[in-house]
Short mmCIF file of C-alpha atoms in Angstrom, two decimals:
data_model
loop_
_atom_site.label_atom_id
_atom_site.label_comp_id
_atom_site.label_asym_id
_atom_site.label_seq_id
_atom_site.Cartn_x
_atom_site.Cartn_y
_atom_site.Cartn_z
CA MET A 22 12.51 0.14 -11.38
CA PHE A 23 10.93 -0.17 -7.92
CA GLY A 24 10.88 -3.55 -6.30
CA VAL A 25 10.80 -5.56 -3.14
CA VAL A 26 13.62 -4.73 -0.82
CA ALA A 27 15.12 -6.57 2.13
CA PRO A 28 13.01 -7.38 5.25
CA VAL A 29 13.17 -4.96 8.16
CA ALA A 30 15.49 -7.18 10.13
CA ALA A 31 18.11 -6.99 7.33
CA PHE A 32 18.17 -3.18 7.67
CA ALA A 33 19.42 -3.51 11.26
CA GLN A 34 22.01 -6.17 10.30
CA ASP A 35 23.44 -3.88 7.60
CA GLY A 36 23.72 -1.00 10.03
CA ALA A 37 21.01 1.07 8.30
CA VAL A 38 17.86 2.40 9.94
CA GLU A 39 15.41 -0.22 11.17
CA GLY A 40 11.80 0.47 10.34
CA PRO A 41 8.77 -0.48 12.49
CA ALA A 42 7.33 -3.94 12.67
CA MET A 43 5.02 -4.58 9.72
CA SER A 44 1.54 -6.07 9.50
CA TYR A 45 -0.92 -6.48 6.64
CA GLY A 46 -3.90 -6.16 8.99
CA GLN A 47 -7.30 -7.39 7.90
CA ARG A 48 -7.90 -5.50 4.63
CA PRO A 49 -5.91 -7.59 2.12
CA ALA A 50 -7.63 -10.82 3.26
CA TYR A 51 -10.98 -9.05 3.05
CA LEU A 52 -10.34 -8.03 -0.55
CA VAL A 53 -9.13 -11.48 -1.50
CA GLU A 54 -12.35 -12.96 -0.09
CA LYS A 55 -14.29 -10.54 -2.37
CA LEU A 56 -12.58 -11.77 -5.55
CA GLU A 57 -14.33 -14.02 -7.94
CA ASP A 58 -13.02 -17.61 -7.94
CA GLY A 59 -10.13 -18.02 -10.40
CA GLU A 60 -6.34 -18.05 -10.79
CA LEU A 61 -5.78 -14.66 -9.27
CA LYS A 62 -7.80 -15.50 -6.13
CA SER A 63 -6.11 -18.84 -5.73
CA THR A 64 -2.66 -17.23 -6.05
CA LEU A 65 -3.39 -14.53 -3.48
CA GLU A 66 -5.10 -16.92 -1.02
CA ALA A 67 -1.89 -18.99 -0.94
CA CYS A 68 0.02 -15.89 0.25
CA LEU A 69 -2.31 -14.86 3.11
CA GLY A 70 -0.17 -16.65 5.67
CA ASN A 71 3.05 -14.98 4.57
CA GLY A 72 4.72 -12.24 6.52
CA PRO A 73 5.14 -8.75 4.92
CA GLU A 74 8.37 -7.29 3.58
CA ARG A 75 8.81 -3.60 2.77
CA THR A 76 8.62 -2.86 -0.94
CA ASP A 77 9.22 0.23 -3.03
CA PHE A 78 6.38 -0.85 -5.27
CA SER A 79 4.02 0.22 -2.46
CA ILE A 80 3.80 4.00 -2.05
CA GLY A 81 1.97 5.71 0.74
CA HIS A 82 -0.45 8.29 -0.78
CA ARG A 83 -0.36 11.06 1.84
CA GLY A 84 0.48 8.26 4.26
CA ALA A 85 -2.47 6.00 4.94
CA PRO A 86 -5.43 8.45 4.80
CA LEU A 87 -8.16 5.85 4.43
CA MET A 88 -8.21 5.95 8.27
CA PHE A 89 -5.58 8.49 9.46
CA PRO A 90 -5.46 12.26 8.89
CA GLU A 91 -3.33 12.78 5.79
CA HIS A 92 0.19 14.09 5.82
CA THR A 93 0.56 13.57 9.55
CA VAL A 94 3.22 11.71 11.56
CA GLN A 95 0.61 9.07 12.43
CA SER A 96 -0.60 8.54 8.93
CA ASN A 97 2.96 7.91 7.69
CA ARG A 98 3.79 5.62 10.56
CA ALA A 99 0.72 3.57 9.62
CA ALA A 100 1.82 3.46 5.98
CA SER A 101 5.27 2.32 7.06
CA ARG A 102 3.84 -0.47 9.25
CA GLN A 103 1.93 -1.55 6.13
CA GLY A 104 5.21 -2.02 4.23
CA ALA A 105 5.22 1.09 2.10
CA GLY A 106 8.83 1.54 0.98
CA ILE A 107 8.26 5.10 -0.34
CA LEU A 108 6.35 7.78 1.56
CA GLU A 109 4.92 11.04 0.27
CA CYS A 110 4.99 14.63 1.53
CA ASP A 111 2.98 16.97 -0.69
CA VAL A 112 4.90 20.20 -0.31
CA THR A 113 3.61 23.77 -0.10
CA PHE A 114 4.82 26.90 1.78
CA THR A 115 3.81 29.20 4.57
CA LYS A 116 3.67 32.98 4.72
CA ASP A 117 7.25 32.99 5.83
CA LYS A 118 8.20 30.63 2.93
CA GLU A 119 8.78 27.51 5.01
CA LEU A 120 7.93 24.16 3.36
CA VAL A 121 5.27 22.05 5.01
CA CYS A 122 3.32 18.88 4.11
CA ARG A 123 -0.20 19.54 2.81
CA HIS A 124 -2.01 18.22 -0.25
CA ALA A 125 -2.81 21.77 -1.37
CA GLN A 126 -1.77 25.22 -0.30
CA ASN A 127 -5.46 26.05 0.16
CA ASP A 128 -6.85 23.02 2.02
CA LEU A 129 -6.40 23.98 5.66
CA HIS A 130 -10.11 24.58 6.07
CA THR A 131 -10.90 20.90 5.31
CA THR A 132 -7.76 19.21 6.79
CA THR A 133 -7.31 21.14 10.02
CA ASN A 134 -9.44 22.87 12.70
CA ILE A 135 -8.46 26.35 11.57
CA VAL A 136 -11.94 27.70 10.95
CA ALA A 137 -12.88 26.99 14.59
CA THR A 138 -9.79 28.82 15.95
CA ASP A 139 -8.78 32.47 16.20
CA LEU A 140 -6.52 31.94 13.13
CA GLY A 141 -9.62 31.44 11.02
CA GLU A 142 -9.88 35.23 10.68
CA LYS A 143 -6.54 35.19 8.85
CA CYS A 144 -7.93 32.88 6.08
CA THR A 145 -8.16 34.12 2.53
CA GLN A 146 -11.86 33.52 2.97
CA PRO A 147 -13.00 33.00 6.56
CA PHE A 148 -15.82 30.58 7.28
CA GLN A 149 -19.21 31.50 5.81
CA PRO A 150 -22.18 29.48 7.17
CA ALA A 151 -24.76 27.77 4.95
CA SER A 152 -27.66 30.05 4.09
CA GLY A 153 -30.57 29.46 1.82
CA ASP A 154 -29.22 27.87 -1.38
CA SER A 155 -25.62 28.70 -0.52
CA GLU A 156 -23.42 26.02 1.06
CA ALA A 157 -21.01 26.65 3.91
CA SER A 158 -17.59 27.65 2.61
CA ALA A 159 -14.06 28.78 3.54
CA GLU A 160 -10.61 28.99 1.99
CA CYS A 161 -7.63 28.84 4.22
CA ARG A 162 -4.04 28.70 2.88
CA THR A 163 -0.76 27.86 4.40
CA SER A 164 0.44 31.12 2.93
CA ASP A 165 -2.05 32.90 5.18
CA LEU A 166 0.02 31.75 8.23
CA THR A 167 3.51 31.80 9.53
CA LEU A 168 5.09 28.43 10.29
CA ALA A 169 4.59 29.04 14.03
CA GLU A 170 0.86 29.61 13.44
CA PHE A 171 0.63 26.56 11.16
CA ARG A 172 2.18 24.38 13.90
CA SER A 173 -0.68 25.40 16.32
CA LEU A 174 -3.31 23.78 14.15
CA GLN A 175 -4.88 20.36 14.81
CA PRO A 176 -5.07 18.14 11.71
CA LYS A 177 -8.23 16.13 10.97
CA MET A 178 -9.68 13.92 8.24
CA ASP A 179 -10.09 15.80 4.99
CA ALA A 180 -13.76 16.76 4.92
CA ALA A 181 -16.23 19.59 5.40
CA ASN A 182 -19.93 19.81 6.23
CA ALA A 183 -21.48 21.85 3.41
CA SER A 184 -24.70 22.39 5.43
CA ALA A 185 -22.89 23.77 8.54
CA GLU A 186 -24.23 26.85 10.26
CA THR A 187 -21.26 27.03 12.66
CA ALA A 188 -17.51 26.73 12.23
CA GLU A 189 -17.50 23.74 14.60
CA ASP A 190 -20.02 21.92 12.50
CA TYR A 191 -18.05 22.65 9.30
CA LEU A 192 -15.30 20.39 10.66
CA GLY A 193 -17.49 17.31 10.03
CA GLY A 194 -18.65 15.69 6.85
CA VAL A 195 -16.19 12.72 6.81
CA ALA A 196 -17.04 10.22 4.07
CA PRO A 197 -18.71 7.10 5.59
CA PHE A 198 -15.99 4.76 4.25
CA ARG A 199 -13.34 6.73 6.24
CA THR A 200 -13.19 7.14 10.01
CA THR A 201 -12.33 9.71 12.77
CA LEU A 202 -11.19 6.84 15.06
CA TYR A 203 -7.45 7.74 14.68
CA SER A 204 -7.65 11.53 14.47
CA ASP A 205 -7.05 12.48 18.08
CA GLY A 206 -3.54 13.87 18.62
CA ALA A 207 -2.42 13.64 15.01
CA GLU A 208 0.63 15.81 14.27
CA LEU A 209 1.43 18.14 11.37
CA MET A 210 4.83 18.08 9.74
CA THR A 211 7.20 20.41 7.95
CA HIS A 212 8.88 18.99 4.88
CA ALA A 213 12.19 18.79 6.66
CA GLU A 214 10.54 16.94 9.58
CA SER A 215 9.01 14.46 7.09
CA ILE A 216 12.52 13.63 5.75
CA GLU A 217 13.68 12.72 9.28
CA LEU A 218 10.58 10.76 10.02
CA PHE A 219 10.63 8.77 6.77
CA ARG A 220 14.27 7.98 7.22
CA SER A 221 13.66 6.81 10.82
CA LEU A 222 10.97 4.50 9.40
CA GLY A 223 13.29 2.94 6.86
CA GLY A 224 11.43 4.61 3.95
CA LYS A 225 12.38 6.52 0.82
CA PHE A 226 10.88 9.77 -0.37
CA THR A 227 8.54 11.08 -3.02
CA PRO A 228 7.74 14.83 -2.34
CA GLU A 229 5.28 16.54 -4.58
CA LEU A 230 5.73 20.25 -5.29
CA LYS A 231 2.19 21.55 -5.17
CA ALA A 232 0.88 24.27 -7.45
CA PRO A 233 0.73 27.58 -5.46
CA SER A 234 -2.63 29.16 -4.82
CA VAL A 235 -0.90 32.52 -4.64
CA GLU A 236 0.62 34.45 -7.55
CA MET A 237 4.26 33.74 -8.01
CA PRO A 238 6.69 35.22 -7.28
CA PHE A 239 5.36 35.36 -3.75
CA ASP A 240 7.17 38.11 -1.83
CA GLY A 241 10.18 37.51 -4.10
CA PHE A 242 9.94 33.72 -3.87
CA THR A 243 9.95 32.42 -7.50
CA GLN A 244 8.69 29.10 -8.77
CA GLU A 245 12.37 28.13 -9.40
CA ASP A 246 13.25 29.10 -5.81
CA TYR A 247 10.41 26.85 -4.64
CA ALA A 248 11.56 23.88 -6.72
CA GLN A 249 15.10 24.37 -5.60
CA LYS A 250 14.31 24.70 -1.95
CA LEU A 251 12.49 21.31 -2.06
CA VAL A 252 15.62 19.44 -3.27
CA ASP A 253 17.92 21.57 -1.00
CA GLU A 254 16.20 20.10 2.02
CA TYR A 255 17.17 16.63 0.88
CA ALA A 256 20.76 17.62 0.17
CA ALA A 257 20.93 19.29 3.61
CA ALA A 258 19.77 15.96 5.19
CA ASP A 259 22.38 14.03 3.12
CA VAL A 260 19.68 12.08 1.32
CA PRO A 261 21.07 10.51 -1.86
CA PRO A 262 19.32 11.31 -5.13
CA GLU A 263 18.58 7.59 -5.74
CA ASP A 264 16.25 7.60 -2.69
CA VAL A 265 14.12 10.57 -3.87
CA TRP A 266 11.44 10.78 -6.52
CA PRO A 267 10.35 14.47 -6.63
CA GLN A 268 7.02 15.01 -8.32
CA SER A 269 5.13 17.79 -10.04
CA PHE A 270 2.11 18.25 -12.26
CA ASN A 271 4.01 21.22 -13.68
CA LEU A 272 6.41 19.92 -16.43
CA SER A 273 8.52 23.01 -15.98
CA ASP A 274 9.32 22.00 -12.41
CA VAL A 275 10.34 18.52 -13.67
CA LYS A 276 12.55 20.02 -16.38
CA TYR A 277 14.09 22.39 -13.78
CA TRP A 278 15.12 19.46 -11.59
CA ILE A 279 16.48 17.56 -14.57
CA GLU A 280 18.49 20.48 -15.87
CA ASN A 281 19.71 22.08 -12.61
CA THR A 282 19.90 19.53 -9.78
CA GLU A 283 21.20 16.11 -8.90
CA TYR A 284 17.65 14.99 -8.12
CA GLY A 285 16.41 15.08 -11.71
CA ASP A 286 16.92 11.53 -12.92
CA GLN A 287 14.00 10.27 -10.82
CA ALA A 288 11.75 13.31 -11.19
CA VAL A 289 8.18 12.26 -11.75
CA TYR A 290 5.89 14.04 -14.23
CA LEU A 291 2.38 13.85 -12.73
CA ASP A 292 0.32 13.87 -15.90
CA ASP A 293 -2.90 15.91 -15.57
CA ARG A 294 -3.34 16.70 -19.27
CA TYR A 295 -6.81 15.11 -19.02
CA GLU A 296 -7.89 18.55 -17.74
CA ALA A 297 -5.90 20.78 -20.08
CA GLU A 298 -7.35 24.27 -20.38
CA ASP A 299 -5.54 25.31 -23.51
CA ASP A 300 -8.06 25.10 -26.40
CA ASP A 301 -5.24 24.65 -28.88
CA GLU A 302 -3.98 21.64 -27.07
CA GLY A 303 -7.26 20.02 -26.11
CA LEU A 304 -7.70 17.19 -23.70
CA ILE A 305 -5.47 14.12 -23.85
CA ASP A 306 -7.39 10.97 -24.92
CA PRO A 307 -5.68 7.89 -23.42
CA THR A 308 -7.01 5.84 -26.33
CA ASP A 309 -5.56 8.19 -28.98
CA PRO A 310 -1.77 8.79 -29.23
CA ALA A 311 -2.43 11.69 -31.65
CA THR A 312 -3.62 13.72 -28.62
CA PHE A 313 -0.40 13.22 -26.60
CA LYS A 314 1.26 16.59 -26.67
CA PRO A 315 4.11 16.36 -25.94
CA THR A 316 4.47 12.81 -27.07
CA MET A 317 5.83 10.13 -24.78
CA GLN A 318 9.04 10.13 -26.80
CA GLU A 319 9.35 13.83 -26.58
CA LEU A 320 9.02 13.62 -22.76
CA ALA A 321 11.74 10.97 -22.77
CA ASP A 322 13.95 13.18 -24.93
CA MET A 323 13.57 15.95 -22.36
CA GLY A 324 15.08 13.62 -19.82
CA VAL A 325 11.83 12.57 -18.13
CA ASN A 326 12.13 8.96 -16.85
CA TYR A 327 8.99 8.63 -14.78
CA ILE A 328 5.40 9.52 -15.65
CA ALA A 329 2.46 9.23 -13.28
CA PRO A 330 -1.17 9.32 -14.49
CA PRO A 331 -4.33 8.40 -12.68
CA ILE A 332 -5.33 4.75 -12.87
CA TRP A 333 -8.11 5.24 -15.45
CA MET A 334 -5.72 6.63 -18.08
CA LEU A 335 -3.73 3.40 -18.08
CA LEU A 336 -6.65 1.00 -18.62
CA THR A 337 -9.39 0.37 -21.14
CA LEU A 338 -11.85 -2.42 -21.92
CA ASN A 339 -11.41 -4.69 -24.95
CA ASP A 340 -14.31 -6.09 -27.06
CA ALA A 341 -14.77 -8.86 -24.51
CA GLY A 342 -15.11 -6.36 -21.66
CA GLU A 343 -11.76 -7.28 -20.12
CA MET A 344 -9.35 -4.71 -18.60
CA VAL A 345 -6.31 -4.23 -20.79
CA PRO A 346 -3.56 -1.51 -21.16
CA SER A 347 -4.60 1.72 -22.83
CA ALA A 348 -2.84 3.29 -25.79
CA TYR A 349 -1.38 5.73 -23.27
CA ALA A 350 0.21 2.90 -21.34
CA GLU A 351 1.53 1.25 -24.48
CA GLU A 352 3.11 4.50 -25.80
CA ALA A 353 4.69 5.26 -22.37
CA ASN A 354 6.25 1.79 -22.32
CA ALA A 355 7.47 2.10 -25.93
CA ALA A 356 9.25 5.35 -24.98
CA GLY A 357 10.99 3.61 -22.04
CA LEU A 358 9.14 5.66 -19.39
CA ASP A 359 8.56 4.04 -16.01
CA ILE A 360 4.96 4.42 -14.98
CA ILE A 361 3.62 5.10 -11.43
CA ALA A 362 -0.15 4.99 -10.98
CA TRP A 363 -2.42 6.81 -8.54
CA SER A 364 -4.41 6.20 -6.32
CA LEU A 365 -5.69 2.83 -5.16
CA GLU A 366 -8.29 2.63 -2.44
CA ARG A 367 -9.18 6.30 -2.59
CA SER A 368 -12.65 5.64 -3.92
CA GLY A 369 -14.22 3.71 -1.09
CA PRO A 370 -16.47 0.73 -1.82
CA LEU A 371 -16.44 -0.22 -5.53
CA ALA A 372 -19.98 -1.68 -5.87
CA GLU A 373 -21.04 1.08 -8.23
CA GLY A 374 -17.97 1.15 -10.50
CA GLY A 375 -15.36 2.99 -8.49
CA GLY A 376 -15.94 6.60 -9.56
CA TRP A 377 -13.46 8.88 -11.20
CA TYR A 378 -10.29 6.76 -10.57
CA PHE A 379 -11.77 3.78 -12.46
CA LYS A 380 -14.02 5.61 -14.96
CA SER A 381 -12.42 3.96 -18.10
CA VAL A 382 -13.19 0.48 -16.80
CA SER A 383 -16.21 1.09 -14.58
CA ASP A 384 -18.35 -1.41 -16.54
CA ALA A 385 -16.00 -4.21 -15.30
CA ILE A 386 -16.03 -3.23 -11.71
CA ASP A 387 -18.70 -4.17 -9.13
CA SER A 388 -17.09 -5.22 -5.87
CA ASP A 389 -14.17 -4.32 -3.58
CA GLY A 390 -12.25 -7.38 -4.81
CA ASP A 391 -11.78 -5.49 -8.06
CA TYR A 392 -9.13 -3.32 -6.39
CA LEU A 393 -6.94 -6.44 -6.69
CA ARG A 394 -8.02 -7.17 -10.26
CA VAL A 395 -7.14 -3.62 -11.34
CA LEU A 396 -3.86 -3.85 -9.49
CA ASP A 397 -3.01 -7.10 -11.21
CA VAL A 398 -3.61 -5.72 -14.71
CA LEU A 399 -1.57 -2.64 -13.84
CA ALA A 400 1.35 -4.68 -12.52
CA GLN A 401 1.36 -7.63 -14.92
CA ASP A 402 0.07 -6.13 -18.20
CA VAL A 403 0.83 -2.40 -17.94
CA GLY A 404 4.08 -3.04 -16.04
CA ILE A 405 3.82 -0.12 -13.60
CA ALA A 406 6.83 0.61 -11.45
CA GLY A 407 4.87 1.58 -8.36
CA MET A 408 1.40 2.25 -6.99
CA PHE A 409 0.17 4.98 -4.68
CA SER A 410 -2.50 3.87 -2.28
CA ASP A 411 -4.53 5.32 0.56
CA TRP A 412 -4.09 1.96 2.38
CA PRO A 413 -0.62 0.63 1.38
CA ALA A 414 -1.09 -2.80 3.00
CA THR A 415 -3.07 -3.97 -0.06
CA VAL A 416 -0.33 -3.02 -2.54
CA THR A 417 2.39 -4.44 -0.22
CA PHE A 418 0.54 -7.69 0.07
CA TYR A 419 0.07 -8.01 -3.67
CA ALA A 420 3.70 -7.06 -4.47
CA ASN A 421 5.06 -9.52 -1.91
CA CYS A 422 2.86 -12.37 -3.18
CA MET A 423 3.81 -11.78 -6.80
CA ASP A 424 7.47 -11.30 -6.03
CA LEU A 425 7.60 -8.12 -8.22
#
């Protein structure tokens, strides 16, 4: 189970790597002020003067992309300063089969400046301007580029301007609740570089093996080669298995790590069965255990110890309109699975119910303070082991205050 670990100063005393000085910043206090009066608000208000401690309960989702370009050095430094004990590199590969940190193999057109560079011509689909009823579009993959070419790109906030008539205009479109204030000079990372950075920050590791956009095998590179290369880079860096939580939406990847590597005990099954395409299987209904295929117990019997669904799958509303654990959460707990939830603070302001991540409890959500109410139910009633967040300071503050 994840939990609060020693303060940064203790790392130095024990001879381990010392992380950066930590700060909650303004956001946790802002969210506490937004809470309705009650026991939760009183408890959290009493902690506002406390200093932060790093906690493994707080997981940086792509770093701290609410304000920094995701999967960059700067985004992860920000997450570490906010007390995230575990940091994420979403892993994909280049044309020369080198592992790099990107949320998807085919997101370079929205997360970098590629369409406005000469490398844009190498994209699977080069930039096409908006015309008539057609929106501007592009598709640029890491597998379109060598590692050297990838390194030449400038990362930016994940966005695109669908009405753009030029490649330069296409680089815009950032959501109003995000910012470009901290984008200048952001640095891309390889997976191996992320390992060294996270270690220097005093953090642990949760790499996600992203689904390839190319057909596998890719130039002889099989899915098993891909899964093995990810863990090989931790072994080469002498990172112990207990510090790594490798993730995948592909259950076969998780089973591969369990059956073939030393990094399988903490392998995380990212559950996306809510969008299953197999008509025989159907969609998973978090309120109906009969739809859980495989069942939670069958997952546990495979050796899966961690399961990670989106927030909405773990919560439902009772007859009184209160947020409570879903049948999905109860079944996972009954099978002894540790649960990790994703992703807090990705939805922007919650005045209109919070969108997709909160869709099962949207009727109970109407202000930003509800980020903390949701987190409280997940921590205290569902019993999650960790929480991904686009702004880890909020989760760190809550975890420290509640002494999880």
